[in-house]
XYZ file of C-alpha atoms in Angstrom:
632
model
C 142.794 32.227 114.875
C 144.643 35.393 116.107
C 146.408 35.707 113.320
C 143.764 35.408 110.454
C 141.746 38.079 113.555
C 144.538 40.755 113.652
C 144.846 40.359 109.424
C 140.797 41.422 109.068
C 141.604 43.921 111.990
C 144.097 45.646 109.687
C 141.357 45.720 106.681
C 138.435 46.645 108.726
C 139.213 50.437 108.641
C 139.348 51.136 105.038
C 135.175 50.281 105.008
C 134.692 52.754 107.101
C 135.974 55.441 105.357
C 133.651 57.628 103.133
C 133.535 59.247 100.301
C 133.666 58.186 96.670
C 137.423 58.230 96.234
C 137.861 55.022 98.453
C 134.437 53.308 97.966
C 135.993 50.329 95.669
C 138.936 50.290 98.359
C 136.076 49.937 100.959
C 134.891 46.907 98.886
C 138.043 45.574 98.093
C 138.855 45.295 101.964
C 135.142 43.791 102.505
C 136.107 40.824 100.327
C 139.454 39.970 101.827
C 137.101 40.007 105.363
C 135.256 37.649 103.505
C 137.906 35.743 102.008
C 139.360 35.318 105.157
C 136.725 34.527 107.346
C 135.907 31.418 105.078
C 139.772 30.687 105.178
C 139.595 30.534 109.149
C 136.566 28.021 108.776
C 138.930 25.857 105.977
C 141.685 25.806 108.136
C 140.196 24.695 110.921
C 137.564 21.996 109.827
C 138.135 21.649 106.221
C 142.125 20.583 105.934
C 141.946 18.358 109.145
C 139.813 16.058 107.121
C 142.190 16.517 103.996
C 145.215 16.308 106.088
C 144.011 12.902 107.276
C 143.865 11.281 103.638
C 146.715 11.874 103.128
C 149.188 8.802 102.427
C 153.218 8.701 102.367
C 154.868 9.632 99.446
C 156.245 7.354 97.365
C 159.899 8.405 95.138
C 159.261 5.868 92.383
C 156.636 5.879 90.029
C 155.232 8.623 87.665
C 155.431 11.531 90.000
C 158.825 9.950 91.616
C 161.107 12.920 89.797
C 158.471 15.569 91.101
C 158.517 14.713 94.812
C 162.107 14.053 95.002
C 162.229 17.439 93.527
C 160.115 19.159 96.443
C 162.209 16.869 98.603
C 165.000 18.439 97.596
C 163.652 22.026 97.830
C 162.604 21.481 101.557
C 165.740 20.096 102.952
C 167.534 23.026 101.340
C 165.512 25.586 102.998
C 166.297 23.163 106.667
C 169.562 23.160 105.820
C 169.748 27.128 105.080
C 167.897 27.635 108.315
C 170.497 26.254 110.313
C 173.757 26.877 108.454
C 173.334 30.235 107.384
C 170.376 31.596 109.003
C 170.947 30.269 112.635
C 174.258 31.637 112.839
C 173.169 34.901 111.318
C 170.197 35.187 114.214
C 172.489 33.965 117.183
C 175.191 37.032 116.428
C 171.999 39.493 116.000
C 170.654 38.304 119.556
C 174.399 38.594 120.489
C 174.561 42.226 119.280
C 170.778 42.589 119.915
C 171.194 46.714 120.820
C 173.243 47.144 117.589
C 170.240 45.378 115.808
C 167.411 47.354 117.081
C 169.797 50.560 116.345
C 170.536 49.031 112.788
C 166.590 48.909 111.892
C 165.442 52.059 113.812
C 167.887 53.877 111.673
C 166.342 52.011 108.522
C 163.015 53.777 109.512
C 164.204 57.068 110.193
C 166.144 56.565 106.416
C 162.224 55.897 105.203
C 161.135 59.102 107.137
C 163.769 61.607 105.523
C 163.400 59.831 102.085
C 159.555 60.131 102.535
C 159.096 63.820 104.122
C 162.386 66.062 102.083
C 160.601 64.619 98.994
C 163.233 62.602 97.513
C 159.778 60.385 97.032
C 157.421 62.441 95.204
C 154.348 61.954 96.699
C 150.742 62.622 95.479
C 147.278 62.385 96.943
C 145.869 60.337 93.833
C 148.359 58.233 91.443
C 148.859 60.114 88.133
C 147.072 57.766 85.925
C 147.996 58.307 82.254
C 144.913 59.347 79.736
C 144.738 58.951 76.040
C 142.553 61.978 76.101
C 144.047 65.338 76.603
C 141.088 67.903 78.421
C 141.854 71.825 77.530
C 140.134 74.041 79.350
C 140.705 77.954 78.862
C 138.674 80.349 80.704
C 138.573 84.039 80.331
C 137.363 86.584 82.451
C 133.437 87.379 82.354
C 132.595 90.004 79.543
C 135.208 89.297 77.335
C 134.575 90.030 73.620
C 133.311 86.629 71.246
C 135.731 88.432 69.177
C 138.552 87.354 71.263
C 137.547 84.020 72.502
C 137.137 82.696 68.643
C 140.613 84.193 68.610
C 142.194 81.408 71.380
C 140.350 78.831 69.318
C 141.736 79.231 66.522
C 145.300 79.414 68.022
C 144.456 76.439 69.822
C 143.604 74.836 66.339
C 146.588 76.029 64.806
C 148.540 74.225 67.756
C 147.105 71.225 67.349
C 147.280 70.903 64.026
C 151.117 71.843 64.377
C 152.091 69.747 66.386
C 150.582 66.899 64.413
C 152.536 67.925 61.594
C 155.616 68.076 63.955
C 155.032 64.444 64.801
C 154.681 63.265 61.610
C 158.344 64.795 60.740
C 159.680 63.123 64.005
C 157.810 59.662 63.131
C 158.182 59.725 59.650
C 156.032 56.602 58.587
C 154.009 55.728 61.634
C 150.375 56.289 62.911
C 149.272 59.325 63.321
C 149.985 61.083 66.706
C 146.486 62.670 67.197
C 143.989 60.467 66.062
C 140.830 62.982 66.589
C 140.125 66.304 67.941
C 136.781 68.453 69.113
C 136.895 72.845 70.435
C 133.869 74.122 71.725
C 134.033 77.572 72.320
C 131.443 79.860 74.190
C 131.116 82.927 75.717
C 134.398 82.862 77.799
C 135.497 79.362 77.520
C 137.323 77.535 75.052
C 137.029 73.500 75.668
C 138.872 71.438 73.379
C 139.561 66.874 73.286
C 142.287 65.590 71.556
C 142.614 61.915 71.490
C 145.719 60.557 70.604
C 147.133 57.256 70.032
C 147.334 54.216 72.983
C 150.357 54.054 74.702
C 151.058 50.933 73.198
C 151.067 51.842 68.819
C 152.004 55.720 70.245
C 154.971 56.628 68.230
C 158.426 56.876 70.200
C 156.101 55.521 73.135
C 155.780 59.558 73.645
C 154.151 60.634 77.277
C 150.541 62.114 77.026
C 151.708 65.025 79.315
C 154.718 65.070 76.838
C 152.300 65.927 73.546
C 149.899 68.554 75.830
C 153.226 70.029 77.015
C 153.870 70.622 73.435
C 150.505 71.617 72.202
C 150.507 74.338 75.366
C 153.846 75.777 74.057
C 152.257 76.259 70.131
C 149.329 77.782 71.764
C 151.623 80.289 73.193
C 150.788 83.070 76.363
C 146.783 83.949 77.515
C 148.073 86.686 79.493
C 143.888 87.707 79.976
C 142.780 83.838 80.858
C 141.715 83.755 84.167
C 142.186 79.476 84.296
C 144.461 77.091 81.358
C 144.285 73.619 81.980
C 145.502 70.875 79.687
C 145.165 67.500 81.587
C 146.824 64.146 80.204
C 145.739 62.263 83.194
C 142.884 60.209 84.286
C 142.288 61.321 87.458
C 144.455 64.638 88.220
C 141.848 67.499 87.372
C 143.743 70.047 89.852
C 146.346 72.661 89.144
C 149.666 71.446 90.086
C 150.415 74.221 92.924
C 147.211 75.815 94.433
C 147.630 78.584 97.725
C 144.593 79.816 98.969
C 145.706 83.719 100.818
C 143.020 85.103 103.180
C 142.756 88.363 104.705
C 139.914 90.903 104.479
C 141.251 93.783 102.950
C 140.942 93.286 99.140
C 143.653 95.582 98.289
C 146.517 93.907 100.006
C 144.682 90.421 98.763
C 145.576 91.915 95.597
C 149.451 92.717 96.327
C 149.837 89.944 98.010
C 148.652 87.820 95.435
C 150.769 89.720 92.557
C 154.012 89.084 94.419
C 153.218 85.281 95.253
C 152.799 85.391 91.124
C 156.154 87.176 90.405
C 157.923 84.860 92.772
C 156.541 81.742 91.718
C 157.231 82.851 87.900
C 161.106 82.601 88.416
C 161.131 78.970 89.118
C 161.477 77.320 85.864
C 159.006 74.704 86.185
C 156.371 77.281 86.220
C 153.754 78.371 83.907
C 150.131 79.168 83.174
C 150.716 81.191 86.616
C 147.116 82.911 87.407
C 144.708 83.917 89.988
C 140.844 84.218 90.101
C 141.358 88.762 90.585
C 143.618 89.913 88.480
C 141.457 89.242 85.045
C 137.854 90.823 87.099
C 136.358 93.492 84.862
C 136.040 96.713 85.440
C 133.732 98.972 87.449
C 132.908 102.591 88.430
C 133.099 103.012 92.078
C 132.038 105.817 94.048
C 133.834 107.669 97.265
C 131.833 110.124 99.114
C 133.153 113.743 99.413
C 133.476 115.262 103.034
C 131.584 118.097 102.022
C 128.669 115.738 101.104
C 128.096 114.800 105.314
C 127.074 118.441 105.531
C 124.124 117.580 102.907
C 122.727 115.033 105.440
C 123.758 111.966 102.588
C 125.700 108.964 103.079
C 127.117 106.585 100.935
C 123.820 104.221 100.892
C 121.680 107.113 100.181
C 123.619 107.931 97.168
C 124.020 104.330 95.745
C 121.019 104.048 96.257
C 119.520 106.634 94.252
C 122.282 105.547 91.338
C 120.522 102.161 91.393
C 117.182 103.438 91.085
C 118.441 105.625 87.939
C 119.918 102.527 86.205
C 118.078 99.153 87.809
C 114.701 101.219 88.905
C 112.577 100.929 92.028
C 109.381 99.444 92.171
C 106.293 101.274 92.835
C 103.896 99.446 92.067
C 101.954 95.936 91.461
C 99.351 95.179 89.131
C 97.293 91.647 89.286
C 96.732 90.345 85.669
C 96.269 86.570 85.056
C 96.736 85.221 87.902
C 100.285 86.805 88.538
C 101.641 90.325 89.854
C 103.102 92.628 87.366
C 105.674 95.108 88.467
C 105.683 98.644 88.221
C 109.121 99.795 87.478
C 110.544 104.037 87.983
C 113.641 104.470 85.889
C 115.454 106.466 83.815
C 114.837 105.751 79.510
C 116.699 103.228 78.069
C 118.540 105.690 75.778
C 119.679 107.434 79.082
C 121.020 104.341 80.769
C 122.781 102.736 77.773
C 125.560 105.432 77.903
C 127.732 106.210 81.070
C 127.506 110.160 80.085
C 124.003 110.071 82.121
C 125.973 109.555 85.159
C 127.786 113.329 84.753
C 124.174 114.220 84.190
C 122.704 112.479 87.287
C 121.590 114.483 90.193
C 120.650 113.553 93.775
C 118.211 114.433 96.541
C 118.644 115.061 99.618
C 116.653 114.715 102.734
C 114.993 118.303 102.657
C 114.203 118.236 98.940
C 117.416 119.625 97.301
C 118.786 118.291 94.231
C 122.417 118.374 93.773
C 124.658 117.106 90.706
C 126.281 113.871 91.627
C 129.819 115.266 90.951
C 129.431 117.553 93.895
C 128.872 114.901 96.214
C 131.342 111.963 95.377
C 134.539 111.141 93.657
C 133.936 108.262 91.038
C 136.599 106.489 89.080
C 136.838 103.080 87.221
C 138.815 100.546 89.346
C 139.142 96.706 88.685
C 136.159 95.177 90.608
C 135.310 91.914 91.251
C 132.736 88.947 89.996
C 132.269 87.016 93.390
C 133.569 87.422 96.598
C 135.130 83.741 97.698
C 135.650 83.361 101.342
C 137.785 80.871 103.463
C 137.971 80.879 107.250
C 135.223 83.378 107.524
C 138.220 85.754 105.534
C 137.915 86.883 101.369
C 140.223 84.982 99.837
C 142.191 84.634 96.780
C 143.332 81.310 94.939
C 146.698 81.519 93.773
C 147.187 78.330 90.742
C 150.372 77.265 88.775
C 151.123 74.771 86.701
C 154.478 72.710 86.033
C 156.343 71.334 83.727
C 157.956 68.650 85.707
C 154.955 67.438 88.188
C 157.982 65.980 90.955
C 159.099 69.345 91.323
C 156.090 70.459 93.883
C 157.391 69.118 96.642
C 160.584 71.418 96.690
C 158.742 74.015 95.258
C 156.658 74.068 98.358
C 159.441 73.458 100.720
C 161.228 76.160 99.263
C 157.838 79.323 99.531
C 157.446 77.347 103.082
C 161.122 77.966 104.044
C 162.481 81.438 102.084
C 159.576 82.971 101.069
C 156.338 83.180 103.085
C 157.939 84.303 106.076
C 159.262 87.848 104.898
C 156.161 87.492 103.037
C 153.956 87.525 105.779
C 156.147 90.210 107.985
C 155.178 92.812 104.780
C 151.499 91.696 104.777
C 150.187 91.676 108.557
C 147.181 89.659 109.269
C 147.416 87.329 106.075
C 147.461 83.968 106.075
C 147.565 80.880 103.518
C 145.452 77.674 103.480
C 145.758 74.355 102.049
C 143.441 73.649 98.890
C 142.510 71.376 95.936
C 144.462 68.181 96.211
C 146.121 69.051 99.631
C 142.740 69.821 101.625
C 141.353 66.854 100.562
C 144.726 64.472 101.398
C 144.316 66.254 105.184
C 141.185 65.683 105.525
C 141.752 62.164 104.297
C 144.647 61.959 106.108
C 142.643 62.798 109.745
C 139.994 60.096 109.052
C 142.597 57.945 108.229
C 144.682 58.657 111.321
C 141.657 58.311 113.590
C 140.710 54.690 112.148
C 143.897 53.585 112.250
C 144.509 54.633 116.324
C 141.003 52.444 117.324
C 142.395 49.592 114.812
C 145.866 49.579 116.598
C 144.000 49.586 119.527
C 141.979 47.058 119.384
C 144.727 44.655 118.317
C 146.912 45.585 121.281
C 143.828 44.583 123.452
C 143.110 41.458 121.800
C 146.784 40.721 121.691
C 147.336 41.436 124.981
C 144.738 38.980 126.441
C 146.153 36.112 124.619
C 149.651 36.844 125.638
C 148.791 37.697 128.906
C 151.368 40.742 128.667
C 151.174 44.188 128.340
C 154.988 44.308 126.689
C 155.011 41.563 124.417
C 151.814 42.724 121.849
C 153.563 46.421 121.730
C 156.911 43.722 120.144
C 154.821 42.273 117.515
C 153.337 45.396 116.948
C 156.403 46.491 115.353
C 155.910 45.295 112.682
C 153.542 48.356 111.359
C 156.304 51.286 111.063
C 158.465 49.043 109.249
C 155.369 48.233 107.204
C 155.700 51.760 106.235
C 159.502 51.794 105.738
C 159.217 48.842 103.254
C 156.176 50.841 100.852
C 158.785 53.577 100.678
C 162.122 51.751 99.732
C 159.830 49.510 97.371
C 158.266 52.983 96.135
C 161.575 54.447 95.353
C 162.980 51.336 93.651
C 159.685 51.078 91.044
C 160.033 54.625 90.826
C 156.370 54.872 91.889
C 154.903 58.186 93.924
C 152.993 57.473 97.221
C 149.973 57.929 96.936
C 146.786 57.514 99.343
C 146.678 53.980 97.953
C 149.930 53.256 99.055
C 148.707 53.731 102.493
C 146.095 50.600 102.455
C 148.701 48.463 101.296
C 150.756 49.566 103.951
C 147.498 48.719 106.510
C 147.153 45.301 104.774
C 151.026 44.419 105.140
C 150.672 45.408 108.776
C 148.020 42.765 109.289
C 150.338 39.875 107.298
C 153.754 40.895 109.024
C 152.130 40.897 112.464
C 151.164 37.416 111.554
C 154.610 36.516 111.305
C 155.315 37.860 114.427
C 152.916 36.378 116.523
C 153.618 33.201 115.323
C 157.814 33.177 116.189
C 156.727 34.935 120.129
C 154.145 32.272 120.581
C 156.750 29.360 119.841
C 159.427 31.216 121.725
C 156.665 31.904 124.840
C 155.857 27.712 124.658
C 159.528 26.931 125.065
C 159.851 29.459 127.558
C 157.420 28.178 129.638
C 158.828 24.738 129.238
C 162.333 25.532 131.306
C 164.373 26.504 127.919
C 166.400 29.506 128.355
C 166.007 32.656 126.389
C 168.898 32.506 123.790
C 168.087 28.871 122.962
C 164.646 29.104 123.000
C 164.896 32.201 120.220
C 167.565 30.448 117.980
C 165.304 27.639 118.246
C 162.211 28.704 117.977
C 163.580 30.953 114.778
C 164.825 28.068 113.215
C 162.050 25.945 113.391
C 159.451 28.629 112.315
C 162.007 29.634 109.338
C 160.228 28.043 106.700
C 156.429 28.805 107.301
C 157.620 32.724 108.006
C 159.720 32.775 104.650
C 156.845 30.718 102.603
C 154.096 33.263 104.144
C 156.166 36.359 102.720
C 156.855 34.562 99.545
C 153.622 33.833 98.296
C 152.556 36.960 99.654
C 154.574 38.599 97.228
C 154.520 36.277 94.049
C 150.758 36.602 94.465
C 150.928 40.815 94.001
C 153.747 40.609 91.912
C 151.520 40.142 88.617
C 149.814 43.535 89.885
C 153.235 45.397 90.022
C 154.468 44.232 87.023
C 151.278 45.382 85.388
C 151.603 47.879 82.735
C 147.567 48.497 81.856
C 146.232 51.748 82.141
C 143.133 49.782 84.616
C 145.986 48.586 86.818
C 147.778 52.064 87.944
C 144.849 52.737 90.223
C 145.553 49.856 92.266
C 149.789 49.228 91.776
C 150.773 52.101 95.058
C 148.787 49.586 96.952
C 150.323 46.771 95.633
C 154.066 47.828 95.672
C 153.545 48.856 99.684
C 151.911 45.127 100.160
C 154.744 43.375 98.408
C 157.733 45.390 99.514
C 156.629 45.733 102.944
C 155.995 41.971 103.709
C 159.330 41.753 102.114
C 161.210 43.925 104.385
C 158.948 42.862 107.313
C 160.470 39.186 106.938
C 164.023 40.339 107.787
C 162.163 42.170 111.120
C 160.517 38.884 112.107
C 163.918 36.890 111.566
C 165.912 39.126 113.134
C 164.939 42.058 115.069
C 162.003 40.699 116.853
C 164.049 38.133 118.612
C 166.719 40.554 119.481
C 163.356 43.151 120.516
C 162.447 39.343 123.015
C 166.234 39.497 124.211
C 166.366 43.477 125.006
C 163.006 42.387 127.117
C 164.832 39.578 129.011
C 167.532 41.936 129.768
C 165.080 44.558 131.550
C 163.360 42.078 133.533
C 166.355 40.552 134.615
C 167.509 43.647 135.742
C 164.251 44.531 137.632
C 164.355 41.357 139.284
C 167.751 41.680 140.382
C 166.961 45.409 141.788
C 164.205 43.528 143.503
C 165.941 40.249 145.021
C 169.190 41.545 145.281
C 170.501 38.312 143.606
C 172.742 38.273 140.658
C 171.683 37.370 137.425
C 172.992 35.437 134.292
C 173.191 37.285 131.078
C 171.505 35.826 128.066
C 172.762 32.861 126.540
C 175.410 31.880 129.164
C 174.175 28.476 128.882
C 173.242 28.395 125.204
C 174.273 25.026 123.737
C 174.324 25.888 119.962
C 171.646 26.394 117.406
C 171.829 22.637 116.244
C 169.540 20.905 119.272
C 165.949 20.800 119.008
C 165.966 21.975 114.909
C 164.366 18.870 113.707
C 160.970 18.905 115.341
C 158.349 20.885 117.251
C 158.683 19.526 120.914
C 161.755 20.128 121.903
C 160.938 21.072 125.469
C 163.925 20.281 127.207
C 164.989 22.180 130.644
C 167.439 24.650 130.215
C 171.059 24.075 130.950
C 170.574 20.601 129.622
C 171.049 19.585 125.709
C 169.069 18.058 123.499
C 170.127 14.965 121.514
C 172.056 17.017 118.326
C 170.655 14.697 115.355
């Protein structure tokens, strides 16, 4: 009952997550609650009644060669338990210290592995598309002239690098199969579909052909975004920094050199930022003479606005609506810039004087919309790459070498997380919180049927290793970790604890029965060593279909699937071996206690252990300690 408890405990935070990024997840985790709720009512009152139907097995007959079979296959796992596993477990409870050591080191291995990103790591699995999205975006006000320019380079690419195919695949299907450009004022969209992975010539990589297509298109130095995306679910730039500080002129320099520095690492390209492509405007500096005039700044922009836009003076009912009365200067007189040499401005005592004489204008590069982050302007730095596993140590090397100095020659600026990374923390927070009440509430549950406050925090240890077993089982399918990979990490934790409460429970029952530590763990391992091993097995078989999956459908769900298997897998050599020797480091600590305590000298662990054959061949073997069992 515990068991099939702690297993919907581990589920039970992924429904309560939000969002529509985890809402099948949520679902997915609401049937296994379901699933095994009914299995705790089949186990309980539905097999009893099978279980007593059930008649001896007979070797002869039609299904003689079958059960002798399955004979066969359990007495080989009793004999491996106790010639090659019992031995193995008695010098690991031996050497219990070297043990522990051996698989705390095996975690920290999963740490450095995970966080120096030898295991390329993503917040959503890169899902290969058969459609390849282009999106080109150039800054506002830019001539139709040259936008029906990038779309015909961008049909010249395409069409070159079918032809390029066809040389390469001389024979075969055709590598683009269909192709639509839309282009509008600033914004060139183009689909290509190409082949399935499966008929795709040379099995070719969908980022492979819009790699290729990007190069014929060739440099946009004036596009403000490029994005060609060959994935199903990846619609972010590969490196995003968001810079904030509230001076818009060292924005701008700051931004420039994060560009130049991010342009010499070779996996770079399409390197852009939403300023440097904003149009151009006149702006206006007062002169100090002008303060003398009794104007200001407003007053003249102001008046300049009026000129140009108008003011109203007026409203006129008609129809049923207002109309407005508008004061401005003719149309022929705004549509050229000469009527601003021409412009003149009052001031407060009636005086008109030419707008030259009272401030400096000049064209500068001005800005569409003002985008602000932590109450700062801010400026979103975007790259793309070539070789998406590079991030990681692209990041770790701006974090390390480059920000720093960085920062020292731009006071008071500061960089943010965005795109794909904001949304991982956030995730990452909710997830962290769930997971701290989950853990919880299984050490409190655990805790009240072991009547210990030491023992649930044992089988608990079976959740980090969780986590080291996704990422060795990541790194050998070559998969990146991804936030799926976490619930398959939470529903491993519920299955491995499993294991472990079921070995400490049997070890506890012999304990309390007069057995002595070291025989009641080699026991107690040996005679769980076939349900443990059979639990992790099927485990694994049944999610092995999933990993082995090669359907576009399936890549969604595989991270999750991979930390499942390979951390059940991993988990089994925890429950075999280092939980016991976890039991035996206990015994040692309260045996030292009590000696502190009484003053009386204590025996070490397994002083009076009597070998790993006695009590192997059945469940009661409650014998005192000191005295053997009948070795059968």
């Amino acid at each position: 009952v515990f068991a099939v408890i702690t297993t919907m405990m581990a589920f039970a935070p992924w429904m309560l997550l939000t969002g529509p990024v985890v809402q099948f997840t949520s679902q997915i985790s609401l049937v296994i609650i379901a699933a095994l709720s009914f299995s705790l009512i089949e186990s309980l009152l539905i097999l009893p009644s099978h279980l007593a139907h059930i008649k001896p097995q007979k070797t002869t007959g039609f299904f003689g060669p079958l059960i002798r079979f399955q004979v066969m296959i359990a007495n080989s796992l009793v004999v491996l338990a106790r010639q090659v596993y019992a031995p193995a477990l008695t010098a690991a409870i031996r050497h219990r210290y070297a043990t522990l050591m051996f698989f705390i080191g095996l975690f920290s291995l999963a740490i450095v592995l995970h966080n120096t990103g030898r295991l390329d790591s993503s917040f959503m699995p890169h899902i290969e598309s058969d459609l390849i999205r282009v999106n080109i975006q150039l800054p506002e006000g830019t001539p139709w002239a040259r936008t029906d320019e990038i779309r015909a380079r961008l049909d010249e690419a395409e069409l070159g690098v079918q032809q390029a195919y066809r040389t390469e695949y001389p024979g075969d299907i055709d590598m683009i199969r269909s192709r639509s450009t839309l282009a509008t004022d600033g914004s060139v969209r183009a689909w290509i579909n190409i082949a399935p992975p499966e008929v795709r010539p040379g099995r070719v990589p969908t980022a492979d052909v819009a790699r290729r297509i990007r190069e014929a298109l060739g440099p946009v130095p004036d596009a403000e975004n490029i994005r060609f995306d060959a994935t199903l679910n990846d619609n972010d730039p590969a490196l995003q920094f968001a810079i904030n500080h509230p001076d818009l002129a060292v924005l701008r320099s700051a931004a420039a050199e994060l560009r130049a520095h991010l342009a010499t690492f070779e996996t770079t390209y399409d390197i852009v930022d939403n300023l440097q492509s904003s149009s151009t405007e006149l702006q206006l500096t007062l002169r100090p003479d002008a303060q003398g005039l009794g104007l200001t700044l407003a007053d003249v922009t102001r008046q300049v606005r009026q000129a140009f836009y108008g003011t109203e003076v007026q409203r006129l009912p008609r129809d049923g609506a207002d109309v407005r009365v508008m004061v401005r200067y003719p149309r022929a007189a705004r549509n050229s810039l000469d009527a601003v040499n021409n412009l003149r401005i009052r001031t407060s005592d009636g005086r008109e004087v030419p707008l030259a004489a009272v401030v400096d204008a000049e064209f500068a590069p001005g800005i569409n919309q003002i985008r602000r982050r932590e109450r700062q302007r801010t400026v979103t730095v975007r790259a793309e790459l070539t070789n998406p596993d590079a991030g990681a140590a692209i990041r770790t090397e701006l974090k390390e070498n480059f920000f720093p100095q960085w920062k020292e020659r731009y006071p008071g600026i500061s960089t943010g997380v965005i795109g794909e990374a904001e949304g991982q923390a956030d995730f990452m927070q909710e997830v962290t919180r769930l997971q701290i009440v989950m853990i919880s509430m299984m050490y409190v549950l655990l805790a009240v049927a072991f009547r210990s406050y030491t023992q649930p925090l044992m089988i608990m240890t079976a959740i980090p290793m969780a986590y080291a077993g996704a990422v060795f089982g990541h790194l050998l399918m070559g998969e990146s970790f991804a936030m799926f990979s976490m619930f398959g990490i939470g529903a491993a934790a519920g299955i491995v604890i499993n294991d472990n409460l079921v070995l400490v429970d049997f070890v506890n029952r012999l304990r309390e029965r007069g057995v002595g530590a070291m025989q009641a763990l080699v026991d107690a391992g040996v005679q769980r060593f076939r349900p443990i091993l059979l639990t992790t097995v099927t485990t694994f078989v049944g999610v092995l279909p999933m990993i082995a999956e090669r359907s576009t459908a399936a890549q969604f769900l595989k991270p999750m699937v991979i930390s499942l298997g390979f951390a059940v897998i991993f988990a089994l050599f925890l429950t075999l071996f280092m939980v016991p020797a976890l039991y035996a480091i206990g015994v040692d600590i309260g045996r030292v206690f009590k000696r502190l305590w009484s003053g009386e000298k204590q025996a070490r662990i397994g002083a009076r252990y009597i070998g790993h054959e006695s009590g192997s061949d059945g469940i009661d073997v409650g014998y005192p300690e000191g005295e053997a069992a009948p070795i059968k």
